[in-house]
Tab-separated table of C-alpha atoms in Angstrom:
chain	number	residue	atom	x	y	z
A	6	VAL	CA	121.086	135.076	96.298
A	7	PHE	CA	117.345	134.386	96.084
A	8	VAL	CA	114.946	136.486	98.239
A	9	LEU	CA	111.649	134.620	98.301
A	10	GLY	CA	109.375	137.499	99.159
A	11	ASP	CA	108.451	139.933	101.950
A	12	ALA	CA	111.310	142.369	101.526
A	13	ALA	CA	108.777	144.803	102.977
A	14	TYR	CA	107.746	144.591	106.661
A	15	LEU	CA	103.890	144.497	106.569
A	16	ASN	CA	102.188	146.297	103.743
A	17	GLY	CA	104.650	147.094	100.960
A	18	ARG	CA	105.633	150.659	101.765
A	19	LYS	CA	108.164	152.351	99.509
A	20	VAL	CA	110.288	153.257	102.534
A	21	ASP	CA	110.720	149.590	103.318
A	22	TYR	CA	112.313	148.950	99.945
A	23	GLU	CA	114.455	152.087	100.255
A	24	LYS	CA	115.802	150.478	103.477
A	25	THR	CA	116.537	147.132	101.882
A	26	ARG	CA	118.092	148.424	98.616
A	27	PRO	CA	121.459	149.491	100.200
A	28	VAL	CA	121.715	146.099	101.951
A	29	PHE	CA	121.283	144.075	98.748
A	30	GLN	CA	123.504	146.537	96.918
A	31	LEU	CA	126.420	145.401	99.139
A	32	LEU	CA	125.983	141.954	97.577
A	33	VAL	CA	125.665	143.266	94.066
A	34	ASP	CA	128.783	145.403	94.478
A	35	ALA	CA	130.637	142.230	95.591
A	36	GLY	CA	129.718	140.549	92.300
A	37	ILE	CA	126.806	138.494	93.633
A	38	ASP	CA	123.635	138.161	91.568
A	39	VAL	CA	120.561	138.986	93.743
A	40	ARG	CA	117.046	138.065	92.632
A	41	LEU	CA	113.866	139.059	94.472
A	42	THR	CA	110.260	138.037	94.069
A	43	PRO	CA	107.220	139.341	95.972
A	44	GLY	CA	105.468	137.892	99.010
A	45	ASN	CA	102.132	138.742	100.512
A	46	HIS	CA	103.545	141.752	102.373
A	47	ASP	CA	104.851	143.363	99.219
A	48	HIS	CA	103.269	145.745	96.729
A	49	ARG	CA	104.566	145.653	93.100
A	50	ALA	CA	104.277	149.426	92.309
A	51	ALA	CA	106.333	150.550	95.301
A	52	PHE	CA	108.760	147.637	94.765
A	53	ARG	CA	109.412	148.613	91.129
A	54	GLU	CA	109.919	152.218	92.107
A	55	VAL	CA	112.943	151.214	94.143
A	56	TYR	CA	113.966	148.210	92.063
A	57	PRO	CA	113.320	149.427	88.532
A	58	GLU	CA	115.284	146.570	87.011
A	59	TYR	CA	112.226	144.416	87.582
A	60	ALA	CA	110.030	146.830	85.585
A	61	VAL	CA	109.460	145.710	81.961
A	62	ASP	CA	111.140	147.964	79.344
A	63	GLU	CA	113.024	150.143	81.809
A	64	ALA	CA	116.493	149.231	83.127
A	65	HIS	CA	116.690	145.939	81.049
A	66	VAL	CA	118.868	144.386	83.736
A	67	ILE	CA	116.472	141.594	84.707
A	68	LYS	CA	113.404	142.513	82.660
A	69	SER	CA	110.793	139.987	83.725
A	70	PRO	CA	109.633	137.687	80.876
A	71	VAL	CA	106.052	138.059	82.204
A	72	PRO	CA	104.972	141.693	81.960
A	73	GLY	CA	104.121	143.245	85.320
A	74	LYS	CA	105.411	140.333	87.373
A	75	ALA	CA	108.783	139.868	89.052
A	76	VAL	CA	109.809	136.613	87.347
A	77	SER	CA	113.413	135.508	86.771
A	78	VAL	CA	115.114	132.516	85.142
A	79	VAL	CA	118.551	131.974	86.648
A	80	ARG	CA	121.018	129.673	84.986
A	81	MET	CA	123.220	127.847	87.499
A	82	PRO	CA	126.134	125.526	86.731
A	83	THR	CA	124.231	122.266	86.605
A	84	CYS	CA	120.578	123.371	86.838
A	85	ASP	CA	118.272	126.298	86.438
A	86	PHE	CA	115.951	128.189	88.764
A	87	PHE	CA	112.577	129.661	87.847
A	88	LEU	CA	111.793	132.372	90.395
A	89	ILE	CA	108.097	133.144	90.055
A	90	ASP	CA	105.762	135.855	91.335
A	91	SER	CA	102.992	134.432	93.635
A	92	LEU	CA	101.670	137.704	95.141
A	93	GLN	CA	97.855	137.996	95.277
A	94	GLU	CA	97.734	141.769	95.425
A	95	ASN	CA	95.005	144.000	96.945
A	96	LEU	CA	94.904	146.994	94.567
A	97	SER	CA	92.164	148.943	96.386
A	98	GLU	CA	94.819	151.352	97.662
A	99	PRO	CA	98.574	151.512	98.120
A	100	GLU	CA	100.165	150.305	101.367
A	101	ILE	CA	97.234	148.065	102.313
A	102	TYR	CA	97.281	144.435	103.461
A	103	ASN	CA	97.149	141.812	100.770
A	104	PRO	CA	95.472	138.424	101.084
A	105	VAL	CA	97.820	135.985	102.872
A	106	PRO	CA	97.447	133.107	100.396
A	107	GLY	CA	99.234	133.330	97.052
A	108	GLU	CA	98.031	132.944	93.517
A	109	LEU	CA	99.556	132.211	90.094
A	110	PRO	CA	98.282	134.779	87.572
A	111	ALA	CA	96.999	133.178	84.358
A	112	ASP	CA	99.612	134.786	82.165
A	113	GLU	CA	102.433	133.536	84.331
A	114	TYR	CA	100.833	130.077	84.420
A	115	GLU	CA	100.614	129.947	80.616
A	116	TRP	CA	104.256	131.042	80.356
A	117	LEU	CA	105.318	128.231	82.689
A	118	LYS	CA	103.074	125.718	80.970
A	119	GLU	CA	104.703	126.431	77.659
A	120	ARG	CA	108.274	126.007	78.998
A	121	LEU	CA	108.587	123.650	81.981
A	122	PRO	CA	107.502	120.347	80.327
A	123	LYS	CA	110.052	120.987	77.527
A	124	TRP	CA	112.927	122.261	79.678
A	125	GLU	CA	116.073	120.299	78.937
A	126	ARG	CA	118.089	120.939	82.108
A	127	PRO	CA	117.211	120.086	85.716
A	128	PHE	CA	115.248	122.972	87.190
A	129	PHE	CA	113.744	124.316	90.387
A	130	VAL	CA	110.687	126.489	90.848
A	131	GLY	CA	110.841	128.957	93.720
A	132	CYS	CA	108.405	131.559	95.071
A	133	HIS	CA	107.113	133.020	98.289
A	134	HIS	CA	104.058	130.766	98.724
A	135	PRO	CA	103.837	126.972	99.091
A	136	GLN	CA	102.712	125.079	96.043
A	137	HIS	CA	99.292	124.140	97.444
A	138	GLU	CA	98.354	127.834	97.833
A	139	LEU	CA	98.916	128.762	94.186
A	140	THR	CA	95.415	129.029	92.782
A	141	VAL	CA	95.582	130.095	89.097
A	142	ARG	CA	93.493	133.262	88.600
A	143	ASP	CA	92.588	135.462	85.632
A	144	LYS	CA	93.109	139.225	85.505
A	145	ASP	CA	89.732	139.702	87.276
A	146	GLY	CA	90.740	137.410	90.150
A	147	ASN	CA	88.603	134.511	89.163
A	148	PRO	CA	89.982	130.919	89.419
A	149	VAL	CA	90.864	129.429	86.038
A	150	LYS	CA	89.063	126.076	85.661
A	151	GLY	CA	91.437	123.136	85.089
A	152	ALA	CA	94.611	125.220	85.570
A	153	ASN	CA	96.931	123.589	88.074
A	154	LEU	CA	100.680	124.206	88.660
A	155	ALA	CA	101.060	120.756	90.209
A	156	MET	CA	99.901	119.169	86.966
A	157	ILE	CA	102.519	121.099	84.999
A	158	LEU	CA	105.277	120.069	87.379
A	159	SER	CA	104.220	116.425	87.301
A	160	GLU	CA	104.460	116.478	83.532
A	161	SER	CA	107.931	118.082	83.504
A	162	PRO	CA	110.631	115.330	83.396
A	163	ARG	CA	113.441	117.637	84.560
A	164	ILE	CA	111.745	119.089	87.670
A	165	ALA	CA	114.222	118.799	90.578
A	166	GLY	CA	112.377	120.640	93.358
A	167	PHE	CA	110.085	123.368	94.599
A	168	VAL	CA	111.286	125.939	97.152
A	169	ASN	CA	109.162	128.480	99.031
A	170	GLY	CA	109.152	130.793	102.025
A	171	HIS	CA	106.071	132.235	103.738
A	172	ASP	CA	105.667	129.749	106.593
A	173	HIS	CA	108.616	131.008	108.710
A	174	CYS	CA	110.066	127.544	109.181
A	175	TRP	CA	112.376	124.875	107.748
A	176	ALA	CA	110.217	122.020	106.421
A	177	LYS	CA	110.816	119.237	103.915
A	178	GLY	CA	108.316	117.213	101.906
A	179	TRP	CA	107.880	115.516	98.549
A	180	CYS	CA	105.546	115.435	95.591
A	181	GLY	CA	104.729	112.693	93.082
A	182	ARG	CA	105.869	113.204	89.496
A	183	GLY	CA	103.568	111.518	87.093
A	184	MET	CA	102.870	107.822	87.391
A	185	GLU	CA	106.407	106.589	86.910
A	186	TYR	CA	107.456	106.122	90.592
A	187	LYS	CA	109.319	109.416	90.600
A	188	THR	CA	109.216	112.139	93.165
A	189	TYR	CA	110.718	115.576	93.670
A	190	HIS	CA	111.273	117.352	96.947
A	191	LYS	CA	109.599	120.552	98.142
A	192	LEU	CA	111.332	122.705	100.715
A	193	THR	CA	110.181	125.568	102.923
A	194	VAL	CA	112.994	127.839	103.924
A	195	PRO	CA	113.102	130.015	107.105
A	196	THR	CA	112.737	133.740	107.524
A	197	THR	CA	115.863	135.821	107.935
A	198	GLY	CA	114.576	137.721	110.950
A	199	PHE	CA	110.802	137.858	111.658
A	200	TRP	CA	109.524	135.137	114.049
A	201	GLY	CA	109.852	131.360	113.711
A	202	ASP	CA	112.945	129.617	112.402
A	203	ILE	CA	115.495	132.376	111.764
A	204	GLY	CA	118.339	131.780	109.326
A	205	TYR	CA	119.144	131.128	105.723
A	206	VAL	CA	119.833	128.242	103.386
A	207	LEU	CA	123.016	127.409	101.478
A	208	PHE	CA	122.267	125.762	98.132
A	209	ARG	CA	125.063	123.748	96.492
A	210	THR	CA	124.809	122.116	93.110
A	211	ALA	CA	126.605	119.125	91.605
A	212	GLU	CA	126.360	117.198	88.382
A	213	ASP	CA	123.548	114.900	89.567
A	214	ARG	CA	122.168	116.627	92.595
A	215	ALA	CA	121.745	119.787	94.706
A	216	VAL	CA	121.907	119.978	98.485
A	217	ALA	CA	120.191	122.651	100.546
A	218	GLU	CA	121.724	123.129	103.968
A	219	LEU	CA	120.031	125.060	106.806
A	220	VAL	CA	122.021	127.666	108.699
A	221	GLN	CA	119.823	128.518	111.664
A	222	THR	CA	120.778	131.493	113.895
A	223	ASP	CA	117.727	131.818	116.193
A	224	PHE	CA	114.111	131.024	116.917
A	225	TYR	CA	111.396	133.168	118.516
A	226	PHE	CA	107.609	133.343	118.571
A	227	PRO	CA	105.500	135.419	118.610
A	228	ARG	CA	107.848	138.331	119.398
A	229	PRO	CA	111.460	138.908	120.467
A	230	LEU	CA	112.287	138.868	124.187
A	231	LYS	CA	111.918	142.006	126.225
A	232	PRO	CA	114.979	143.088	128.269
A	233	GLY	CA	115.367	140.763	131.226
A	234	GLU	CA	112.784	138.279	129.995
A	235	ALA	CA	113.652	134.575	130.274
A	236	ARG	CA	114.148	132.720	127.055
A	237	PRO	CA	111.636	129.818	126.708
A	238	ALA	CA	113.390	126.424	126.602
A	239	ASP	CA	111.377	125.246	123.597
A	240	TRP	CA	112.903	127.959	121.437
A	241	ASP	CA	116.381	126.396	121.870
A	242	ASP	CA	114.798	122.927	121.453
A	243	ASN	CA	113.545	124.017	118.066
A	244	ILE	CA	116.932	125.151	117.019
A	245	ALA	CA	118.582	121.946	118.278
A	246	ALA	CA	116.080	119.805	116.417
A	247	ASN	CA	117.102	121.478	113.116
A	248	GLU	CA	120.813	121.208	113.619
A	249	GLY	CA	122.556	119.754	110.604
A	250	GLU	CA	119.398	119.673	108.554
A	251	LYS	CA	119.821	119.260	104.800
A	252	CYS	CA	117.587	118.487	101.838
A	253	LEU	CA	118.847	116.469	98.896
A	254	PHE	CA	117.451	117.085	95.397
A	255	ARG	CA	118.477	114.477	92.886
A	256	PHE	CA	118.497	115.311	89.212
């Protein structure tokens, strides 16, 4: 199970993670591997207090390969998944709003640059933010000139797809891969409960492909209905329009 950010409600309070931990623990106790990475409503310090397995040199369960960031590499039957940390964090004080757009820290970028073009199995990159928001920044928050994740992915022969959350909707697109008439799909997955398309995505792998299938349970915007309030017709229209939606990623 991949959780693509925003396990906290608005501003990364420790109590939010304390509420989510028992829920995810049900999956872990059932033998299901659960991987989380931050979104713009998370804060790393509070997150690591409740999920110490993501803290470097502590529990050694996941132990992010990029110090200080929640990064995971998950080996699946026929492909691999790089779950990266795209949080642009406001460190002025705890429990404060972060910038909405994401970033790719320079150390994380260099780690990906070293590995992705050489990766020998089909792979996906997943994070909270869409690819176009991932400005590469140094430790002082300054953009790194010439650094671009899209360039790394275009130079990676085994890239199969890019998956993100953040936009509260199901949306498909594609990106060019080099100049060899090749493309890979990008997919935005819905939220599990906070406005917009509500649901989750089943991700099935095969020898030469993976298929992501939307399971949509609701739609609302900007807030849930009050008791006795009529449900807008366009909410159900949005659900109907997504019925049976899938995204095919070919290896």
